[in-house]
C-alpha angles and dihedrals in degrees: 000000000000094000098291095137125255101277113136119226114259110255095237093049092046090054090051092047091051089054090051090047092057098036094052103025090242128158092016091162090058120083115234089241093056120102113257096203089056105040118005112109114242096017118115123180136191125236090278093057093253117142109249101164133035109183105180103150119157095006098132093251117164145170127066121334102247124195087209088067100045115014090058090080097089095190096046114137101169130033116181115181095151119152100018130117102256114153138187126044130329101253118238091225093058086093117108124176096233096050112120101167127035113179114180099147124140099027131110098258119158138189127052133316104277121247095226097115096109086069094047101083094152101040113131103158128037120180118178095149125146099020131112097258115153138185125056137308106270114235085218087078084088088072090073090077098182097057113138100172136016119190115190097150121144098025125116092240117150141196125055136302108274113241087221089077085075086073090071101098095189097044113124106162136031114180116196100150117141092023130111093248111143138183132052123315103256116254089232087073096045106037102066135099091268109023118221113252102237111193109200115149129035110220107254119188098215126129092228090065091062096058 
């Protein structure tokens, strides 16, 4: 069992993992009777055998991003689905109160940034970069009070940076490079004891940028 301790996967979570396994053709080398907490790559459990991390970056996963696949893990703290082929919108009900890290970068997600942040009391890291997300940055992002970094780079989002993001006391980095965000960076983000690092423009060495 690759030294992961001897905790057995909680029955409910194992049932959900088996459904994921068959729906997404994951863990094909692992027998259905094997113990996910002990041997399935990308699955991390707590001492009670509850799934707390699913790190499934670059696994060739596709189709719509369904809350019924992911938000059902009630103890989940970290969901990393970076670099797959998920399409369609980010569902509103993907929010779970224990989630600290939500990494959905480098997929083919569409629609707008969801407004689920009032239910994201633990969220520290949000990465939606390199998708096809449109619309504006919702001021309601300031409801996820523990956010440390927000990465929205490489999406065709528009509008300006909401001044409400200055309410996020822990926020250190906001990446909006390669987006269509316009306007000044609000003073609420800059005039504070530790200013938020707002990444807006990638340095491009082209003559046209100097005009």
